Every structure is written in structure tokens, then in C-alpha cells.
PDB file of N, CA and C in Angstrom:
ATOM      1  N   UNK A1192      -3.190  -1.648  17.543  1.00 45.00           N
ATOM      2  CA  UNK A1192      -2.155  -0.809  16.976  1.00 45.00           C
ATOM      3  C   UNK A1192      -2.325   0.598  17.529  1.00 45.00           C
ATOM      4  N   UNK A1193      -1.254   1.208  17.934  1.00 48.00           N
ATOM      5  CA  UNK A1193      -1.302   2.517  18.557  1.00 48.00           C
ATOM      6  C   UNK A1193      -0.764   3.572  17.602  1.00 48.00           C
ATOM      7  N   UNK A1194      -1.669   4.275  16.899  1.00 57.00           N
ATOM      8  CA  UNK A1194      -1.256   5.345  16.011  1.00 57.00           C
ATOM      9  C   UNK A1194      -2.385   6.347  15.897  1.00 57.00           C
ATOM     10  N   UNK A1195      -2.064   7.517  15.407  1.00 70.00           N
ATOM     11  CA  UNK A1195      -3.044   8.571  15.221  1.00 70.00           C
ATOM     12  C   UNK A1195      -3.369   8.662  13.735  1.00 70.00           C
ATOM     13  N   UNK A1196      -4.651   8.502  13.387  1.00 70.00           N
ATOM     14  CA  UNK A1196      -5.059   8.541  11.983  1.00 70.00           C
ATOM     15  C   UNK A1196      -4.749   9.870  11.325  1.00 70.00           C
ATOM     16  N   UNK A1197      -4.668  10.924  12.132  1.00 78.00           N
ATOM     17  CA  UNK A1197      -4.470  12.252  11.563  1.00 78.00           C
ATOM     18  C   UNK A1197      -3.033  12.731  11.655  1.00 78.00           C
ATOM     19  N   UNK A1198      -2.130  11.837  12.020  1.00 83.00           N
ATOM     20  CA  UNK A1198      -0.702  12.142  12.044  1.00 83.00           C
ATOM     21  C   UNK A1198      -0.074  11.521  10.808  1.00 83.00           C
ATOM     22  N   UNK A1199       0.303  12.326   9.805  1.00 85.00           N
ATOM     23  CA  UNK A1199       0.887  11.740   8.595  1.00 85.00           C
ATOM     24  C   UNK A1199       2.221  11.070   8.894  1.00 85.00           C
ATOM     25  N   UNK A1200       2.580  10.076   8.110  1.00 90.00           N
ATOM     26  CA  UNK A1200       3.869   9.405   8.303  1.00 90.00           C
ATOM     27  C   UNK A1200       5.020  10.350   7.971  1.00 90.00           C
ATOM     28  N   UNK A1201       6.166  10.054   8.513  1.00 92.00           N
ATOM     29  CA  UNK A1201       7.356  10.867   8.244  1.00 92.00           C
ATOM     30  C   UNK A1201       7.815  10.645   6.801  1.00 92.00           C
ATOM     31  N   UNK A1202       8.638  11.560   6.321  1.00 93.00           N
ATOM     32  CA  UNK A1202       9.197  11.415   4.971  1.00 93.00           C
ATOM     33  C   UNK A1202      10.015  10.133   4.861  1.00 93.00           C
ATOM     34  N   UNK A1203      10.726   9.782   5.925  1.00 95.00           N
ATOM     35  CA  UNK A1203      11.527   8.558   5.919  1.00 95.00           C
ATOM     36  C   UNK A1203      10.628   7.327   5.800  1.00 95.00           C
ATOM     37  N   UNK A1204       9.492   7.330   6.517  1.00 92.00           N
ATOM     38  CA  UNK A1204       8.572   6.195   6.434  1.00 92.00           C
ATOM     39  C   UNK A1204       7.971   6.087   5.035  1.00 92.00           C
ATOM     40  N   UNK A1205       7.621   7.215   4.440  1.00 93.00           N
ATOM     41  CA  UNK A1205       7.080   7.204   3.075  1.00 93.00           C
ATOM     42  C   UNK A1205       8.097   6.628   2.094  1.00 93.00           C
ATOM     43  N   UNK A1206       9.348   7.063   2.209  1.00 95.00           N
ATOM     44  CA  UNK A1206      10.404   6.560   1.322  1.00 95.00           C
ATOM     45  C   UNK A1206      10.613   5.064   1.508  1.00 95.00           C
ATOM     46  N   UNK A1207      10.569   4.605   2.752  1.00 95.00           N
ATOM     47  CA  UNK A1207      10.749   3.175   3.032  1.00 95.00           C
ATOM     48  C   UNK A1207       9.623   2.349   2.406  1.00 95.00           C
ATOM     49  N   UNK A1208       8.373   2.804   2.529  1.00 95.00           N
ATOM     50  CA  UNK A1208       7.258   2.069   1.916  1.00 95.00           C
ATOM     51  C   UNK A1208       7.384   2.067   0.395  1.00 95.00           C
ATOM     52  N   UNK A1209       7.780   3.179  -0.190  1.00 96.00           N
ATOM     53  CA  UNK A1209       7.993   3.213  -1.642  1.00 96.00           C
ATOM     54  C   UNK A1209       9.055   2.210  -2.049  1.00 96.00           C
ATOM     55  N   UNK A1210      10.153   2.176  -1.330  1.00 97.00           N
ATOM     56  CA  UNK A1210      11.238   1.246  -1.631  1.00 97.00           C
ATOM     57  C   UNK A1210      10.769  -0.203  -1.528  1.00 97.00           C
ATOM     58  N   UNK A1211       9.956  -0.496  -0.513  1.00 96.00           N
ATOM     59  CA  UNK A1211       9.504  -1.872  -0.280  1.00 96.00           C
ATOM     60  C   UNK A1211       8.428  -2.338  -1.254  1.00 96.00           C
ATOM     61  N   UNK A1212       7.591  -1.410  -1.764  1.00 98.00           N
ATOM     62  CA  UNK A1212       6.409  -1.844  -2.512  1.00 98.00           C
ATOM     63  C   UNK A1212       6.430  -1.583  -4.014  1.00 98.00           C
ATOM     64  N   UNK A1213       6.957  -0.453  -4.454  1.00 98.00           N
ATOM     65  CA  UNK A1213       6.867  -0.111  -5.881  1.00 98.00           C
ATOM     66  C   UNK A1213       7.606  -1.163  -6.701  1.00 98.00           C
ATOM     67  N   UNK A1214       6.897  -1.698  -7.693  1.00 97.00           N
ATOM     68  CA  UNK A1214       7.445  -2.745  -8.557  1.00 97.00           C
ATOM     69  C   UNK A1214       7.125  -4.153  -8.096  1.00 97.00           C
ATOM     70  N   UNK A1215       6.619  -4.304  -6.874  1.00 97.00           N
ATOM     71  CA  UNK A1215       6.259  -5.628  -6.338  1.00 97.00           C
ATOM     72  C   UNK A1215       4.773  -5.897  -6.593  1.00 97.00           C
ATOM     73  N   UNK A1216       4.401  -7.160  -6.509  1.00 97.00           N
ATOM     74  CA  UNK A1216       3.003  -7.562  -6.644  1.00 97.00           C
ATOM     75  C   UNK A1216       2.365  -7.555  -5.261  1.00 97.00           C
ATOM     76  N   UNK A1217       1.188  -6.949  -5.158  1.00 97.00           N
ATOM     77  CA  UNK A1217       0.476  -6.837  -3.888  1.00 97.00           C
ATOM     78  C   UNK A1217      -0.664  -7.858  -3.925  1.00 97.00           C
ATOM     79  N   UNK A1218      -0.525  -8.923  -3.135  1.00 96.00           N
ATOM     80  CA  UNK A1218      -1.495 -10.013  -3.156  1.00 96.00           C
ATOM     81  C   UNK A1218      -2.061 -10.263  -1.765  1.00 96.00           C
ATOM     82  N   UNK A1219      -3.297 -10.768  -1.734  1.00 95.00           N
ATOM     83  CA  UNK A1219      -3.898 -11.168  -0.466  1.00 95.00           C
ATOM     84  C   UNK A1219      -3.105 -12.327   0.132  1.00 95.00           C
ATOM     85  N   UNK A1220      -3.280 -12.542   1.426  1.00 91.00           N
ATOM     86  CA  UNK A1220      -2.497 -13.555   2.149  1.00 91.00           C
ATOM     87  C   UNK A1220      -2.641 -14.945   1.547  1.00 91.00           C
ATOM     88  N   UNK A1221      -3.839 -15.284   1.092  1.00 92.00           N
ATOM     89  CA  UNK A1221      -4.086 -16.634   0.585  1.00 92.00           C
ATOM     90  C   UNK A1221      -4.111 -16.717  -0.944  1.00 92.00           C
ATOM     91  N   UNK A1222      -3.774 -15.633  -1.609  1.00 92.00           N
ATOM     92  CA  UNK A1222      -3.803 -15.602  -3.072  1.00 92.00           C
ATOM     93  C   UNK A1222      -2.551 -16.272  -3.640  1.00 92.00           C
ATOM     94  N   UNK A1223      -2.722 -17.225  -4.570  1.00 92.00           N
ATOM     95  CA  UNK A1223      -1.551 -17.902  -5.136  1.00 92.00           C
ATOM     96  C   UNK A1223      -0.710 -16.933  -5.971  1.00 92.00           C
ATOM     97  N   UNK A1224       0.578 -17.143  -5.960  1.00 89.00           N
ATOM     98  CA  UNK A1224       1.498 -16.292  -6.713  1.00 89.00           C
ATOM     99  C   UNK A1224       2.171 -17.104  -7.808  1.00 89.00           C
ATOM    100  N   UNK A1225       2.161 -16.565  -9.028  1.00 89.00           N
ATOM    101  CA  UNK A1225       2.814 -17.225 -10.156  1.00 89.00           C
ATOM    102  C   UNK A1225       4.241 -16.722 -10.325  1.00 89.00           C
ATOM    103  N   UNK A1226       4.661 -15.832  -9.425  1.00 89.00           N
ATOM    104  CA  UNK A1226       6.009 -15.280  -9.508  1.00 89.00           C
ATOM    105  C   UNK A1226       6.781 -15.611  -8.243  1.00 89.00           C
ATOM    106  N   UNK A1227       8.066 -15.296  -8.226  1.00 92.00           N
ATOM    107  CA  UNK A1227       8.903 -15.558  -7.058  1.00 92.00           C
ATOM    108  C   UNK A1227       8.371 -14.796  -5.846  1.00 92.00           C
ATOM    109  N   UNK A1228       8.454 -15.411  -4.670  1.00 88.00           N
ATOM    110  CA  UNK A1228       7.942 -14.784  -3.451  1.00 88.00           C
ATOM    111  C   UNK A1228       8.641 -13.473  -3.115  1.00 88.00           C
ATOM    112  N   UNK A1229       9.895 -13.280  -3.550  1.00 93.00           N
ATOM    113  CA  UNK A1229      10.565 -12.010  -3.262  1.00 93.00           C
ATOM    114  C   UNK A1229      10.010 -10.857  -4.095  1.00 93.00           C
ATOM    115  N   UNK A1230       9.148 -11.173  -5.066  1.00 97.00           N
ATOM    116  CA  UNK A1230       8.475 -10.154  -5.868  1.00 97.00           C
ATOM    117  C   UNK A1230       7.060  -9.877  -5.371  1.00 97.00           C
ATOM    118  N   UNK A1231       6.677 -10.514  -4.253  1.00 97.00           N
ATOM    119  CA  UNK A1231       5.311 -10.426  -3.731  1.00 97.00           C
ATOM    120  C   UNK A1231       5.318  -9.813  -2.337  1.00 97.00           C
ATOM    121  N   UNK A1232       4.348  -8.927  -2.089  1.00 97.00           N
ATOM    122  CA  UNK A1232       4.081  -8.419  -0.744  1.00 97.00           C
ATOM    123  C   UNK A1232       2.638  -8.783  -0.431  1.00 97.00           C
ATOM    124  N   UNK A1233       2.428  -9.428   0.681  1.00 97.00           N
ATOM    125  CA  UNK A1233       1.085  -9.845   1.096  1.00 97.00           C
ATOM    126  C   UNK A1233       0.387  -8.718   1.863  1.00 97.00           C
ATOM    127  N   UNK A1234      -0.904  -8.526   1.579  1.00 96.00           N
ATOM    128  CA  UNK A1234      -1.641  -7.429   2.210  1.00 96.00           C
ATOM    129  C   UNK A1234      -1.677  -7.530   3.725  1.00 96.00           C
ATOM    130  N   UNK A1235      -1.608  -8.729   4.269  1.00 96.00           N
ATOM    131  CA  UNK A1235      -1.637  -8.869   5.723  1.00 96.00           C
ATOM    132  C   UNK A1235      -0.338  -8.406   6.381  1.00 96.00           C
ATOM    133  N   UNK A1236       0.698  -8.114   5.584  1.00 95.00           N
ATOM    134  CA  UNK A1236       1.956  -7.608   6.150  1.00 95.00           C
ATOM    135  C   UNK A1236       2.066  -6.089   6.043  1.00 95.00           C
ATOM    136  N   UNK A1237       1.056  -5.457   5.461  1.00 95.00           N
ATOM    137  CA  UNK A1237       1.081  -4.002   5.274  1.00 95.00           C
ATOM    138  C   UNK A1237       0.480  -3.284   6.469  1.00 95.00           C
ATOM    139  N   UNK A1238       0.905  -2.062   6.671  1.00 90.00           N
ATOM    140  CA  UNK A1238       0.395  -1.253   7.777  1.00 90.00           C
ATOM    141  C   UNK A1238      -1.066  -0.881   7.545  1.00 90.00           C
ATOM    142  N   UNK A1239      -1.760  -0.585   8.589  1.00 90.00           N
ATOM    143  CA  UNK A1239      -3.126  -0.061   8.528  1.00 90.00           C
ATOM    144  C   UNK A1239      -3.086   1.395   8.957  1.00 90.00           C
ATOM    145  N   UNK A1240      -3.970   2.212   8.481  1.00 90.00           N
ATOM    146  CA  UNK A1240      -4.984   1.943   7.462  1.00 90.00           C
ATOM    147  C   UNK A1240      -4.366   1.942   6.062  1.00 90.00           C
ATOM    148  N   UNK A1241      -4.990   1.169   5.191  1.00 94.00           N
ATOM    149  CA  UNK A1241      -4.502   1.055   3.814  1.00 94.00           C
ATOM    150  C   UNK A1241      -5.661   0.771   2.882  1.00 94.00           C
ATOM    151  N   UNK A1242      -5.444   1.036   1.611  1.00 94.00           N
ATOM    152  CA  UNK A1242      -6.351   0.569   0.567  1.00 94.00           C
ATOM    153  C   UNK A1242      -5.527   0.291  -0.677  1.00 94.00           C
ATOM    154  N   UNK A1243      -5.824  -0.838  -1.305  1.00 96.00           N
ATOM    155  CA  UNK A1243      -5.160  -1.242  -2.539  1.00 96.00           C
ATOM    156  C   UNK A1243      -6.127  -0.927  -3.668  1.00 96.00           C
ATOM    157  N   UNK A1244      -5.670  -0.115  -4.622  1.00 96.00           N
ATOM    158  CA  UNK A1244      -6.557   0.410  -5.660  1.00 96.00           C
ATOM    159  C   UNK A1244      -6.129  -0.049  -7.051  1.00 96.00           C
ATOM    160  N   UNK A1245      -6.998  -0.811  -7.678  1.00 96.00           N
ATOM    161  CA  UNK A1245      -6.803  -1.224  -9.071  1.00 96.00           C
ATOM    162  C   UNK A1245      -7.136  -0.050  -9.984  1.00 96.00           C
ATOM    163  N   UNK A1246      -6.725  -0.081 -11.260  1.00 96.00           N
ATOM    164  CA  UNK A1246      -7.072   1.006 -12.181  1.00 96.00           C
ATOM    165  C   UNK A1246      -8.591   1.229 -12.227  1.00 96.00           C
ATOM    166  N   UNK A1247      -8.985   2.481 -12.186  1.00 94.00           N
ATOM    167  CA  UNK A1247     -10.390   2.909 -12.258  1.00 94.00           C
ATOM    168  C   UNK A1247     -11.232   2.469 -11.064  1.00 94.00           C
ATOM    169  N   UNK A1248     -10.602   2.019 -10.002  1.00 93.00           N
ATOM    170  CA  UNK A1248     -11.349   1.623  -8.807  1.00 93.00           C
ATOM    171  C   UNK A1248     -11.814   2.875  -8.070  1.00 93.00           C
ATOM    172  N   UNK A1249     -12.997   2.816  -7.459  1.00 90.00           N
ATOM    173  CA  UNK A1249     -13.437   3.967  -6.664  1.00 90.00           C
ATOM    174  C   UNK A1249     -12.519   4.140  -5.455  1.00 90.00           C
ATOM    175  N   UNK A1250     -12.288   5.392  -5.115  1.00 86.00           N
ATOM    176  CA  UNK A1250     -11.399   5.712  -3.996  1.00 86.00           C
ATOM    177  C   UNK A1250     -12.157   6.584  -3.009  1.00 86.00           C
ATOM    178  N   UNK A1251     -12.079   6.238  -1.749  1.00 84.00           N
ATOM    179  CA  UNK A1251     -12.760   7.032  -0.747  1.00 84.00           C
ATOM    180  C   UNK A1251     -12.180   8.443  -0.720  1.00 84.00           C
ATOM    181  N   UNK A1252     -13.007   9.438  -0.453  1.00 82.00           N
ATOM    182  CA  UNK A1252     -12.554  10.821  -0.485  1.00 82.00           C
ATOM    183  C   UNK A1252     -12.357  11.405   0.906  1.00 82.00           C
ATOM    184  N   UNK A1253     -12.583  10.621   1.946  1.00 86.00           N
ATOM    185  CA  UNK A1253     -12.346  11.144   3.284  1.00 86.00           C
ATOM    186  C   UNK A1253     -10.850  11.334   3.495  1.00 86.00           C
ATOM    187  N   UNK A1254     -10.497  12.322   4.290  1.00 85.00           N
ATOM    188  CA  UNK A1254      -9.090  12.672   4.470  1.00 85.00           C
ATOM    189  C   UNK A1254      -8.546  12.018   5.735  1.00 85.00           C
ATOM    190  N   UNK A1255      -7.702  11.019   5.539  1.00 88.00           N
ATOM    191  CA  UNK A1255      -7.010  10.349   6.642  1.00 88.00           C
ATOM    192  C   UNK A1255      -5.534  10.349   6.254  1.00 88.00           C
ATOM    193  N   UNK A1256      -4.753  11.325   6.753  1.00 86.00           N
ATOM    194  CA  UNK A1256      -3.378  11.480   6.294  1.00 86.00           C
ATOM    195  C   UNK A1256      -2.475  10.283   6.550  1.00 86.00           C
ATOM    196  N   UNK A1257      -2.869   9.403   7.448  1.00 90.00           N
ATOM    197  CA  UNK A1257      -2.048   8.241   7.771  1.00 90.00           C
ATOM    198  C   UNK A1257      -2.392   7.025   6.903  1.00 90.00           C
ATOM    199  N   UNK A1258      -3.436   7.122   6.075  1.00 92.00           N
ATOM    200  CA  UNK A1258      -3.831   5.981   5.239  1.00 92.00           C
ATOM    201  C   UNK A1258      -2.897   5.853   4.041  1.00 92.00           C
ATOM    202  N   UNK A1259      -2.445   4.625   3.805  1.00 94.00           N
ATOM    203  CA  UNK A1259      -1.588   4.341   2.663  1.00 94.00           C
ATOM    204  C   UNK A1259      -2.465   3.878   1.506  1.00 94.00           C
ATOM    205  N   UNK A1260      -2.392   4.600   0.382  1.00 95.00           N
ATOM    206  CA  UNK A1260      -3.105   4.245  -0.842  1.00 95.00           C
ATOM    207  C   UNK A1260      -2.089   3.609  -1.778  1.00 95.00           C
ATOM    208  N   UNK A1261      -2.346   2.361  -2.131  1.00 97.00           N
ATOM    209  CA  UNK A1261      -1.419   1.604  -2.968  1.00 97.00           C
ATOM    210  C   UNK A1261      -2.067   1.425  -4.334  1.00 97.00           C
ATOM    211  N   UNK A1262      -1.506   2.066  -5.339  1.00 97.00           N
ATOM    212  CA  UNK A1262      -2.046   2.005  -6.687  1.00 97.00           C
ATOM    213  C   UNK A1262      -1.346   0.885  -7.445  1.00 97.00           C
ATOM    214  N   UNK A1263      -2.152  -0.055  -7.957  1.00 98.00           N
ATOM    215  CA  UNK A1263      -1.602  -1.218  -8.640  1.00 98.00           C
ATOM    216  C   UNK A1263      -2.154  -1.317 -10.059  1.00 98.00           C
ATOM    217  N   UNK A1264      -1.431  -2.049 -10.899  1.00 98.00           N
ATOM    218  CA  UNK A1264      -1.871  -2.323 -12.271  1.00 98.00           C
ATOM    219  C   UNK A1264      -2.903  -3.449 -12.247  1.00 98.00           C
ATOM    220  N   UNK A1265      -3.445  -3.781 -13.404  1.00 97.00           N
ATOM    221  CA  UNK A1265      -4.418  -4.877 -13.503  1.00 97.00           C
ATOM    222  C   UNK A1265      -3.851  -6.192 -12.967  1.00 97.00           C
ATOM    223  N   UNK A1266      -2.544  -6.403 -13.137  1.00 95.00           N
ATOM    224  CA  UNK A1266      -1.932  -7.640 -12.636  1.00 95.00           C
ATOM    225  C   UNK A1266      -1.413  -7.496 -11.205  1.00 95.00           C
ATOM    226  N   UNK A1267      -1.796  -6.393 -10.544  1.00 96.00           N
ATOM    227  CA  UNK A1267      -1.530  -6.124  -9.122  1.00 96.00           C
ATOM    228  C   UNK A1267      -0.084  -5.758  -8.803  1.00 96.00           C
ATOM    229  N   UNK A1268       0.626  -5.229  -9.790  1.00 98.00           N
ATOM    230  CA  UNK A1268       1.982  -4.721  -9.535  1.00 98.00           C
ATOM    231  C   UNK A1268       1.853  -3.279  -9.050  1.00 98.00           C
ATOM    232  N   UNK A1269       2.516  -2.960  -7.966  1.00 98.00           N
ATOM    233  CA  UNK A1269       2.447  -1.619  -7.368  1.00 98.00           C
ATOM    234  C   UNK A1269       3.133  -0.603  -8.267  1.00 98.00           C
ATOM    235  N   UNK A1270       2.380   0.463  -8.607  1.00 98.00           N
ATOM    236  CA  UNK A1270       2.930   1.551  -9.422  1.00 98.00           C
ATOM    237  C   UNK A1270       3.337   2.751  -8.571  1.00 98.00           C
ATOM    238  N   UNK A1271       2.529   3.042  -7.547  1.00 97.00           N
ATOM    239  CA  UNK A1271       2.826   4.193  -6.709  1.00 97.00           C
ATOM    240  C   UNK A1271       2.070   4.079  -5.388  1.00 97.00           C
ATOM    241  N   UNK A1272       2.490   4.941  -4.451  1.00 96.00           N
ATOM    242  CA  UNK A1272       1.889   4.985  -3.122  1.00 96.00           C
ATOM    243  C   UNK A1272       1.697   6.434  -2.742  1.00 96.00           C
ATOM    244  N   UNK A1273       0.540   6.731  -2.153  1.00 94.00           N
ATOM    245  CA  UNK A1273       0.313   8.055  -1.575  1.00 94.00           C
ATOM    246  C   UNK A1273      -0.230   7.862  -0.167  1.00 94.00           C
ATOM    247  N   UNK A1274      -0.206   8.920   0.594  1.00 91.00           N
ATOM    248  CA  UNK A1274      -0.768   8.904   1.939  1.00 91.00           C
ATOM    249  C   UNK A1274      -1.800  10.000   2.048  1.00 91.00           C
ATOM    250  N   UNK A1275      -3.053   9.629   2.343  1.00 84.00           N
ATOM    251  CA  UNK A1275      -4.130  10.584   2.628  1.00 84.00           C
ATOM    252  C   UNK A1275      -5.446   9.853   2.779  1.00 84.00           C
TER     253      UNK A1275
END
């Protein structure tokens, strides 16, 4: 993949990721889904770098403006996304 870790995504890219992920369930590629597939996004389809963060999960503090942080609920539904 050809990208610069220190080049933050554009506002349009951020909005597109929010539209695609918020409210959906974020599951691993092989994780079974009890809901409709249109409500699921598989981690292997997400851009890198990324981290999926459950409530109270430790979060790395290094600054990588291109990293997508996906905050999910206990049942893995996406609540919000930040980049850093």
C-alpha cells in the first residue's frame, strides 16, 4: 500500500468512512455474524493503519495522523471514528 503515515486523510475521506462505518458492526473476517451482512463491516476490508477499540481498551499514544481509530460498543457496533 502506498501512503504516508503522517499525511492525514482529507475531510471527504473522513466523512466517507464515518458514513460507511458508524452504526455498523465491525467484525473480524472469520467472525460469525448474527445480524444481516449489510450491517457488518469486516476488518480485512478496512484501510490500514487502523485500530478497533472496545470500551476501556488501551489505546496507543503515538501520533500517526493517518491511523483510523474505530470506537465500538461491547457488541462491536461502531460509535465513532477518529484519525490520529
